[in-house]
Short mmCIF file of C-alpha atoms in Angstrom, two decimals:
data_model
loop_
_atom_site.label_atom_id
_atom_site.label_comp_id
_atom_site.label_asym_id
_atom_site.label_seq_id
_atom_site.Cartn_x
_atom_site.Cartn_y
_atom_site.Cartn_z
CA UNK A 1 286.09 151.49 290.01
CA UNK A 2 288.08 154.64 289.03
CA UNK A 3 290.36 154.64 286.62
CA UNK A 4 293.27 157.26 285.99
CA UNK A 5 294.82 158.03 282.64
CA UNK A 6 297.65 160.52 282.04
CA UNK A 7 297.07 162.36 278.94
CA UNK A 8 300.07 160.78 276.75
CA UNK A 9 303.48 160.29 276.94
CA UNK A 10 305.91 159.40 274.63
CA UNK A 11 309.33 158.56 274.85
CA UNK A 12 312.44 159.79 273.14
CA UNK A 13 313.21 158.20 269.57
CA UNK A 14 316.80 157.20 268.70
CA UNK A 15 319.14 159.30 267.29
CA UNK A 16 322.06 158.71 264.73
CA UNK A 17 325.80 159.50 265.52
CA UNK A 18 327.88 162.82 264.87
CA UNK A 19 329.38 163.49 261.64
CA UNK A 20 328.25 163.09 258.14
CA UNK A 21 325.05 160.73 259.46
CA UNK A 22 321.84 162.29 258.52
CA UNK A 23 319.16 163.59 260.84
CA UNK A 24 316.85 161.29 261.79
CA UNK A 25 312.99 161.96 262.69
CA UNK A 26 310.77 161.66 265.35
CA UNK A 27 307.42 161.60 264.98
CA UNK A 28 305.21 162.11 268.12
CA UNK A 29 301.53 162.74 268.49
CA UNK A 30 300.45 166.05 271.17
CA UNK A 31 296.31 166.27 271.55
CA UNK A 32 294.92 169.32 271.80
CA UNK A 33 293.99 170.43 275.31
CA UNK A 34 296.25 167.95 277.00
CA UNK A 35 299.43 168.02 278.95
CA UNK A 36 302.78 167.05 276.08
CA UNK A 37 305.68 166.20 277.69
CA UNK A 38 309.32 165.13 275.96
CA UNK A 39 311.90 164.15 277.42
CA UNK A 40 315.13 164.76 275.78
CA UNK A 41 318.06 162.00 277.57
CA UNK A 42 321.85 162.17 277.09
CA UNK A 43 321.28 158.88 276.21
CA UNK A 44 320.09 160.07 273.17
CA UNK A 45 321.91 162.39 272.16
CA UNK A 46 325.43 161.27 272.33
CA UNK A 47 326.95 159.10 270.23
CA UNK A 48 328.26 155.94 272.22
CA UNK A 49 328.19 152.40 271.08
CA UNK A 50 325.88 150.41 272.58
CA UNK A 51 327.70 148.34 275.18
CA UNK A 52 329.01 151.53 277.02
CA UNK A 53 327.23 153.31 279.34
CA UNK A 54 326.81 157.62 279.34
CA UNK A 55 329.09 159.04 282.04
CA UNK A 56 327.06 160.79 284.57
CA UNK A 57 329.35 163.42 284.88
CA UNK A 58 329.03 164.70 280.75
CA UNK A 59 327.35 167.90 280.42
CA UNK A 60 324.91 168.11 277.54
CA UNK A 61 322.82 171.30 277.02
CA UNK A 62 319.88 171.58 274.11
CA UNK A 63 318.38 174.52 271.99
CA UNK A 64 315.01 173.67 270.70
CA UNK A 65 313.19 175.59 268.06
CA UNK A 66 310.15 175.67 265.58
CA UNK A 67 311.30 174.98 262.37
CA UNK A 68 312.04 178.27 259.93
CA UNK A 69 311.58 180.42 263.39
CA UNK A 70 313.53 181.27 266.05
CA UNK A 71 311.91 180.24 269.04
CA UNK A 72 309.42 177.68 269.97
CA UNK A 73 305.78 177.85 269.39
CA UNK A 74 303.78 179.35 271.86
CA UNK A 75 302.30 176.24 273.52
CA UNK A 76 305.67 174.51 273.77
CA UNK A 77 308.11 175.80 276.77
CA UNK A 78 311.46 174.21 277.23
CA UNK A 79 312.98 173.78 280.51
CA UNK A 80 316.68 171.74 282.02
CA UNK A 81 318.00 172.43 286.16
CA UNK A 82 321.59 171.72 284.72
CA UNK A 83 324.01 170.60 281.89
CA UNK A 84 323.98 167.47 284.02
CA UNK A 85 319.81 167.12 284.11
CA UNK A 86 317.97 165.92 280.90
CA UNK A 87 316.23 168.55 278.97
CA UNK A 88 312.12 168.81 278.72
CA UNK A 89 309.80 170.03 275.79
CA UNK A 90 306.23 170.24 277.48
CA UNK A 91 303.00 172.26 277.16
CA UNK A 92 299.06 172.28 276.25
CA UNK A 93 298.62 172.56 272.44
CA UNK A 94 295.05 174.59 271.94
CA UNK A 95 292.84 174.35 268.53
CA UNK A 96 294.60 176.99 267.14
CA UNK A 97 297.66 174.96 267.06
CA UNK A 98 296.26 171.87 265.39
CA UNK A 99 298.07 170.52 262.54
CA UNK A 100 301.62 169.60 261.72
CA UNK A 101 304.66 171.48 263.33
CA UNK A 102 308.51 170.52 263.30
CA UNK A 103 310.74 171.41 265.93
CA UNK A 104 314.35 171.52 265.78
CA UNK A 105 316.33 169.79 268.56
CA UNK A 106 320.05 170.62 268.92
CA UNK A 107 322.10 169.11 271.69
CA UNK A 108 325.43 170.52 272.76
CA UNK A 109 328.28 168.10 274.36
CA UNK A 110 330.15 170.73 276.69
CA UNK A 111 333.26 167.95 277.12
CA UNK A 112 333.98 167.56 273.43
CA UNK A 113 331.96 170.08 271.79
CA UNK A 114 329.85 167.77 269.77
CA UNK A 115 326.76 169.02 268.15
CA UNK A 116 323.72 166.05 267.47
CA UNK A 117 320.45 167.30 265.66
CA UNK A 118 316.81 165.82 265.61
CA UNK A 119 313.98 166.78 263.99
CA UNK A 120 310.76 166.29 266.14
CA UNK A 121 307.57 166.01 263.96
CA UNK A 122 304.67 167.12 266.11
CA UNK A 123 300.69 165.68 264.61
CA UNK A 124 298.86 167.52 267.00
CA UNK A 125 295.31 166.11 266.97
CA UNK A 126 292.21 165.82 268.90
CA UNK A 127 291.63 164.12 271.69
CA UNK A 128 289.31 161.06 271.75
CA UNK A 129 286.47 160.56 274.55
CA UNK A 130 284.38 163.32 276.39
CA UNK A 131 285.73 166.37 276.93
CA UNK A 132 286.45 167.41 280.31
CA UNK A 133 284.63 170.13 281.14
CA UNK A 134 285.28 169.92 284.98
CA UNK A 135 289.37 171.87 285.68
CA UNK A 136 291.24 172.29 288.68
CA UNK A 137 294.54 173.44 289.33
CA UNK A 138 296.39 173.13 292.27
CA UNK A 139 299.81 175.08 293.41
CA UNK A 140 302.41 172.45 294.42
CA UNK A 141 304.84 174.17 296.97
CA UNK A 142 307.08 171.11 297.25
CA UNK A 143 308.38 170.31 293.46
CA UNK A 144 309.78 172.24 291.15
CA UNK A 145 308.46 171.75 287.29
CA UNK A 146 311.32 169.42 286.65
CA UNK A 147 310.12 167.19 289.27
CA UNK A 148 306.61 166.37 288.14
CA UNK A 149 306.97 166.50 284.39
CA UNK A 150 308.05 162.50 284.20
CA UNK A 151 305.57 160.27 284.10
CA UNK A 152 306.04 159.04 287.33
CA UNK A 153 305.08 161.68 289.29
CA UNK A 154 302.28 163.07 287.05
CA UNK A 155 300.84 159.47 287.59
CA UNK A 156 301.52 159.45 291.05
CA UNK A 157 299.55 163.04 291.04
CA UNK A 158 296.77 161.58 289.51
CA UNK A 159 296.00 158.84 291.28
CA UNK A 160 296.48 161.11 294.74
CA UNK A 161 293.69 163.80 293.83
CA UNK A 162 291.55 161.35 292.90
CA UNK A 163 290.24 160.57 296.32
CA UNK A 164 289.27 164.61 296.29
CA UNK A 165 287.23 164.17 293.05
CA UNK A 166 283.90 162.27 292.25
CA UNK A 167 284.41 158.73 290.51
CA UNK A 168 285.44 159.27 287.05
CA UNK A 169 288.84 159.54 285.12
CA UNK A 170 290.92 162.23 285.22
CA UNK A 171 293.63 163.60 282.89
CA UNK A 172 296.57 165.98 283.27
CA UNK A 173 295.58 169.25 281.28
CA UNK A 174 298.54 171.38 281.80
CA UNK A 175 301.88 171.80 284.08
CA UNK A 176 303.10 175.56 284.42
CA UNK A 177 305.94 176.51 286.67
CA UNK A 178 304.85 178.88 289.07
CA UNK A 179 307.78 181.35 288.10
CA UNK A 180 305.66 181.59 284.51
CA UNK A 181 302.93 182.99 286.57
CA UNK A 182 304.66 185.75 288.23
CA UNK A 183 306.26 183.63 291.32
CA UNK A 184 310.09 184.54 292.78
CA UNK A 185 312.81 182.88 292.40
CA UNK A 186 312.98 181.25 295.88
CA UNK A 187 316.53 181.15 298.14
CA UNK A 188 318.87 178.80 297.91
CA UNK A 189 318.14 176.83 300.88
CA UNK A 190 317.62 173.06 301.78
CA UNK A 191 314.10 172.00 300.77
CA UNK A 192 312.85 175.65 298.95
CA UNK A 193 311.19 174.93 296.07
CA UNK A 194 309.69 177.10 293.30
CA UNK A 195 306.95 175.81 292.91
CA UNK A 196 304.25 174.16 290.22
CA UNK A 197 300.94 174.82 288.98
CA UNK A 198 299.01 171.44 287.66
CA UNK A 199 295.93 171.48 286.53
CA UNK A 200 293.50 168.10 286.51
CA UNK A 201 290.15 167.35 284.54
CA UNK A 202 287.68 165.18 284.60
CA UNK A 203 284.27 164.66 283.08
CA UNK A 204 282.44 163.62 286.70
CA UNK A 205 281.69 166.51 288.77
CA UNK A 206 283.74 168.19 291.31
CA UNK A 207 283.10 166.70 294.83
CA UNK A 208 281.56 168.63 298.27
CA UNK A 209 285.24 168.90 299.36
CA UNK A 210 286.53 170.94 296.53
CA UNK A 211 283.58 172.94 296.38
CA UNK A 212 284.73 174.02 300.09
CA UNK A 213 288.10 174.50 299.30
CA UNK A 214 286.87 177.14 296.60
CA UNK A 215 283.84 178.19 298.74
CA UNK A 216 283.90 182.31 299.38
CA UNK A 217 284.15 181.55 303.40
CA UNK A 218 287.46 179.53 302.31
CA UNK A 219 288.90 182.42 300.81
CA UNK A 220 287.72 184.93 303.47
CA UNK A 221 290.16 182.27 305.95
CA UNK A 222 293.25 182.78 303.65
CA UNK A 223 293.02 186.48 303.29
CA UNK A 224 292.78 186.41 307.22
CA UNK A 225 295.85 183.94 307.21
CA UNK A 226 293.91 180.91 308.37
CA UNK A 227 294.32 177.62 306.59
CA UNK A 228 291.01 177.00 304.02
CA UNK A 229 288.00 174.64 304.68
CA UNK A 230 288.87 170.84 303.61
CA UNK A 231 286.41 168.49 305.19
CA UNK A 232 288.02 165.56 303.57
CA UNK A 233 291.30 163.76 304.02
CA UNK A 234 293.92 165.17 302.10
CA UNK A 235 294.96 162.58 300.13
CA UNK A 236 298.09 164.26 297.98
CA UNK A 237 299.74 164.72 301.23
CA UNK A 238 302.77 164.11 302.24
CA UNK A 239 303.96 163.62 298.37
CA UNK A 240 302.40 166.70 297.20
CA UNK A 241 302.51 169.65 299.70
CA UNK A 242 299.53 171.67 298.05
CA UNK A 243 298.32 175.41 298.91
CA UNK A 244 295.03 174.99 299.25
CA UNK A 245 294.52 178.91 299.16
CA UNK A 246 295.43 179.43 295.64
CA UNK A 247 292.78 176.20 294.22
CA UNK A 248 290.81 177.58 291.23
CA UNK A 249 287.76 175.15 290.30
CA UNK A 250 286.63 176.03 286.30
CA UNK A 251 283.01 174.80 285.51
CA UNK A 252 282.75 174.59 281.65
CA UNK A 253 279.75 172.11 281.81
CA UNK A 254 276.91 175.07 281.18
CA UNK A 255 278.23 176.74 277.69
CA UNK A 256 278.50 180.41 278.18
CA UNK A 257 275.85 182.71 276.02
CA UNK A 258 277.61 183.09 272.63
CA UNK A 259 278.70 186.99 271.71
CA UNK A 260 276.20 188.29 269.06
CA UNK A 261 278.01 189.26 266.22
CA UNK A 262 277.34 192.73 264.67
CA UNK A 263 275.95 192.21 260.98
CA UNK A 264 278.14 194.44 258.90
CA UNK A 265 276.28 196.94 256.68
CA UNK A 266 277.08 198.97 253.73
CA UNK A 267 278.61 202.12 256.12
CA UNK A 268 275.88 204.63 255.31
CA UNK A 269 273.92 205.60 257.67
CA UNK A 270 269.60 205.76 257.35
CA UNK A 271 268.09 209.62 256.71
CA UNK A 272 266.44 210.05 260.26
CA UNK A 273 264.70 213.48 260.44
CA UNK A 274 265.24 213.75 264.21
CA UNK A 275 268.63 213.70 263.82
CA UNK A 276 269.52 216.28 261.16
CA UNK A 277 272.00 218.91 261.81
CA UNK A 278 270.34 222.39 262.95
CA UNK A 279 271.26 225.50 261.01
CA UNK A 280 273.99 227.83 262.89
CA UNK A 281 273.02 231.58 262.72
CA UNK A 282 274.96 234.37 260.85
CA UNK A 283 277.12 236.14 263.42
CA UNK A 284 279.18 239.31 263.22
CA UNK A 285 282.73 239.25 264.64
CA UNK A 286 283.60 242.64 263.95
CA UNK A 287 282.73 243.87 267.49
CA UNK A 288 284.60 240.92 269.25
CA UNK A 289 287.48 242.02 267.08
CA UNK A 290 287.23 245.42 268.00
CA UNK A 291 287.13 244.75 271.59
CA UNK A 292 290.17 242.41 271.65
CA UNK A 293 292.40 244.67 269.76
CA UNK A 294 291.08 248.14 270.91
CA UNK A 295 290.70 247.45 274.86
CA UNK A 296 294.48 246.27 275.36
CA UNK A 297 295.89 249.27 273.16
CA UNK A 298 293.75 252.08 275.34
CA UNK A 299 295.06 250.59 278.54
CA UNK A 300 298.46 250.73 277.03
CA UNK A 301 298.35 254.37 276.11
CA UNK A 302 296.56 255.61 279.64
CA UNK A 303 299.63 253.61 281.18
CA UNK A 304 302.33 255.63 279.29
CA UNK A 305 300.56 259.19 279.59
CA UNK A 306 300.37 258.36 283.18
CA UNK A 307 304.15 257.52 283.29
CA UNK A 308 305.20 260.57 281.40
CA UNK A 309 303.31 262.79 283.64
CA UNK A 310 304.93 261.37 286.76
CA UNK A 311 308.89 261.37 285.22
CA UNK A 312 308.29 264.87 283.48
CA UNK A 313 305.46 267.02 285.12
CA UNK A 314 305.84 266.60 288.47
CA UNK A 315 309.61 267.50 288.90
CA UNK A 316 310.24 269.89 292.41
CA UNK A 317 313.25 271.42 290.98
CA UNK A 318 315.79 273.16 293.25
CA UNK A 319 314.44 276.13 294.64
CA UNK A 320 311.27 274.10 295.99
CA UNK A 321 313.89 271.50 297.72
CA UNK A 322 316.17 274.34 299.37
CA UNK A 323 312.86 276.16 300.41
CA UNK A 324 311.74 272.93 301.99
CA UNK A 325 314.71 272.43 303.95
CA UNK A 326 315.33 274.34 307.23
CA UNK A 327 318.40 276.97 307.30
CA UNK A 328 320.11 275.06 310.61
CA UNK A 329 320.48 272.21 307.97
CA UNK A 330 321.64 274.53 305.14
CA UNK A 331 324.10 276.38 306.69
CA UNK A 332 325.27 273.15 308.04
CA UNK A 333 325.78 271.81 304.61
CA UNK A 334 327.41 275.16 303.80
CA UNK A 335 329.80 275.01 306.21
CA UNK A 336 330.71 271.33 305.83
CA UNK A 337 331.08 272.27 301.68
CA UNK A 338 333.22 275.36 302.40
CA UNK A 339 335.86 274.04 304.67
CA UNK A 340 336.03 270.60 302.33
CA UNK A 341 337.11 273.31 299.69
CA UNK A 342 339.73 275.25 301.82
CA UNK A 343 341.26 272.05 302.76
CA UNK A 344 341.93 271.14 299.18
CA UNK A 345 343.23 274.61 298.33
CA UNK A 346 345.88 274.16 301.37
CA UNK A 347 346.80 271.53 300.25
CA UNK A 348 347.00 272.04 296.70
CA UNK A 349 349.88 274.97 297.51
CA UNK A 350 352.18 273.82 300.24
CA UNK A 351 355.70 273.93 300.48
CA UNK A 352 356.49 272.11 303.46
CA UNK A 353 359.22 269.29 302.68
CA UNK A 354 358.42 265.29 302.61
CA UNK A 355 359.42 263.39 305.36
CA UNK A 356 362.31 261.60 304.89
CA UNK A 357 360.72 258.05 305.30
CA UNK A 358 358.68 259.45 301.71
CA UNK A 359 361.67 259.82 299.68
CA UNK A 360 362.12 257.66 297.29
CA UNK A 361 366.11 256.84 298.29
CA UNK A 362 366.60 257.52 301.74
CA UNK A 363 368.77 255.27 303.83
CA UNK A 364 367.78 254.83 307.33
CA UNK A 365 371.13 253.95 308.34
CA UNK A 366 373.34 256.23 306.26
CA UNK A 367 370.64 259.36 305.63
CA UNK A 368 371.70 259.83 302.51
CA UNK A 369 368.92 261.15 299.87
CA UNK A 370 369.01 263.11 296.31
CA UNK A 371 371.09 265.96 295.27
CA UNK A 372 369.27 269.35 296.51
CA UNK A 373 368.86 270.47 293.01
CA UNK A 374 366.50 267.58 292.35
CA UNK A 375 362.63 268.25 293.12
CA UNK A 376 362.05 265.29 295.49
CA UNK A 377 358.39 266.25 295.23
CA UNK A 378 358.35 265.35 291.27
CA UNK A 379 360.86 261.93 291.58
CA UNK A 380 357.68 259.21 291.85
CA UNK A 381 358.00 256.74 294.54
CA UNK A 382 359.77 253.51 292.32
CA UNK A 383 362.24 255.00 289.54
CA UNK A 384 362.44 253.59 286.24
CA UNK A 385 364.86 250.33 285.87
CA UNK A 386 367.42 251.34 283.20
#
C-alpha cells in the first residue's frame, strides 16, 4: 500500500507567566532537508489560568530571532496574516546548518502590553531512511502560506499528490510563499490568493503523468496559453487549485560528475623555452620628437605671416578708393557733405527769436514772459528750485 509521512511536526511547548518567572525552553528537533514548521498559539503565550479560555479578540504579535543576532537564520522565515492569527517559524534547514541553534521568541500583548519570552532550542539533525532523490514542486494558486503550513493541510497535500506519483512515501521538503519568489501582492478581492510553492519527495520514481506535465510539448502549450498535458486524473483538485505550467520535476537519482579540483602549486611557473620573452629593438625617438614639436610650430608661423600680410600689406589707401569710384557718385557725396555743413553754420548764428510756446515762463492765457533785458535764449528750459 502507500504510505504518506509528513516530515515532522512538533507542537508548541508551554510557557511560564509574565513577571519575574524565568524563561522556559523548548527543545525541538528540525532534520536537515525537510520541511520545519512551529506554530507559535496565543495560547501560549499569554498568561491565563487554566480554567479560562484566550479571548479571540486579543491581539498578540511575535519577534523571533537567532540568538546573539538580529534576525533569524537563513533557513528559518517567520510569517503571521494578523495580530489576531497565530504566528509561524518554518523552513528547510540544509547541511550547512546542522548543529545546535537558539532562537529567541518574544510575544507582544497589544491589549495590555505584556511581553512573554521563550527560548526555542533547535537540534537540527539528519534525517533517517533513504534520501529522496525524486523533487517536485507545485504552485498552489488557491492558499496562501498561512493556509498550508498546519499539519492538516500539508497532510491533506500529501496524501492528494500521491495518486500523481509512483507507489512509495513521500515527504514535504519545503513550503515557500510565492511572494519570496518574486510573485505580487495580489488585490484585495474575494477568493485572491497569493499563492504557495510546495515542494514533495519521494524515493520511487516520478510517474508517466508528471513526466508529461514537465514534457517540452507541455511547456510549448503554456507559452501558447493552452492548459499543459495531464493524462491522469487530477487528484489535488478541488482542494488544491495547482498551475500545472509552473511544475518543476528535479532528478537527483544519477549523481552529477564531481568538479575537479585544481591542485595548488608553489606559484612559480616551469622555464618553457617557447615561451620566453623576445628582445625589443633599440629605437630612436628623436625624429618623432622633432616632428611633433617642429610640424605644429611651422604651421603656426606660415599662419601669422599670412595674417600680417593681409591686415598690413595689402591696404588700398585713399587715393586708390576715390579713383575707383565714379565722379557722378563723388560729387554727389560732395554736395550732400557741403550743404550738411552750411546748414550747421546757419544755424549756429541766427537771431531769430523763440517761439513763445519755447520759453521757459510763458502763460498761454495771460502772455506774460521774462523781462526784455533777460537773454531768453540762455534761461534753460526748467529753472533751478531755490
Amino acid at each position: 500500500g502507500w504510505s504518506v509521512c509528513l516530515g515532522f511536526w512538533v507542537p508548541t511547548g508551554l510557557l511560564a507567566g509574565l513577571g519575574d518567572t524565568e524563561t522556559q525552553q523548548t527543545t525541538l528537533h528540525p532534520l536537515v532537508g525537510r520541511v520545519f514548521v512551529h506554530t507559535l498559539d496565543h495560547e501560549t503565550f499569554l498568561h491565563l489560568p487554566e480554567h479560562v479560555a484566550v479571548p479571540p479578540t486579543v491581539p498578540v504579535t511575535y519577534h523571533a530571532h537567532l540568538q546573539g543576532h538580529p534576525d533569524l537564520p537563513r533557513w528559518l522565515r517567520y510569517t503571521q496574516r494578523s495580530p489576531h492569527h497565530p504566528g509561524f517559524l518554518y523552513g528547510t534547514p540544509t547541511p550547512e546548518d546542522r548543529g545546535q541553534q537558539v532562537i529567541e521568541v518574544i510575544a507582544y500583548n497589544r491589549d495590555s502590553f505584556d511581553t512573554t519570552r521563550q527560548k526555542l532550542l533547535l537540534l537540527i539533525e539528519d534525517p533517517e531512511g533513504p534520501p529522496l532523490p525524486y523533487q517536485a514542486e507545485f504552485l498552489v494558486r488557491s492558499h496562501d502560506v498561512e493556509e498550508v503550513l498546519p499539519s492538516s493541510p500539508a497532510s491533506r497535500f500529501l496524501t492528494a499528490s500521491a495518486g500523481l506519483w509512483e507507489p512509495g512515501e513521500l515527504q514535504l521538503l519545503n513550503i515557500t510563499s510565492a511572494l519570496d519568489r518574486g510573485g505580487r501582492v495580489p488585490l484585495p478581492i474575494e477568493g485572491r490568493k497569493e499563492g504557495v510553492y510546495i515542494k514533495v519527495g519521494s524515493a520511487s520514481p516520478f510517474s508517466s503523468c508528471l513526466k508529461m506535465v514537465a514534457s517540452p510539448d507541455s511547456h510549448a502549450r503554456c507559452a501558447q496559453g493552452q492548459p499543459p498535458l495531464l493524462s491522469c486524473y487530477d487528484t489535488l483538485a478541488p482542494h488544491f487549485r495547482v498551475d500545472w505550467c509552473n511544475v518543476s520535476l528535479v532528478d537527483k537519482s544519477v549523481p552529477e560528475p564531481a568538479d575537479q579540483v585544481p591542485t595548488p602549486g608553489d606559484g612559480i611557473l616551469e622555464h618553457d623555452p617557447s615561451c620566453s620573452p623576445t628582445k625589443a629593438t633599440a629605437r630612436d625617438f628623436l625624429t618623432d620628437a622633432l616632428v611633433t614639436l617642429l610640424v605644429p610650430l611651422l604651421v603656426a608661423l606660415l599662419l601669422t605671416l599670412l595674417l600680417a600680410y593681409v591686415m598690413c600689406c595689402r591696404r588700398e589707401g585713399r587715393l586708390k578708393r576715390d579713383l575707383a569710384t565714379s565722379d557722378i557718385q563723388m560729387v554727389h557725396h560732395c554736395t550732400i557733405r557741403g550743404n550738411t555743413e552750411e546748414l550747421r553754420q546757419m544755424a549756429a548764428s541766427r537771431e531769430v527769436p523763440r517761439p513763445l510756446s519755447t520759453l521757459p515762463m510763458f502763460n498761454v492765457r495771460t502772455g506774460e514772459r521774462l523781462p526784455p533785458q533777460v537773454d531768453s535764449a540762455q534761461v534753460p528750459l526748467i529753472l533751478d528750485q531755490h
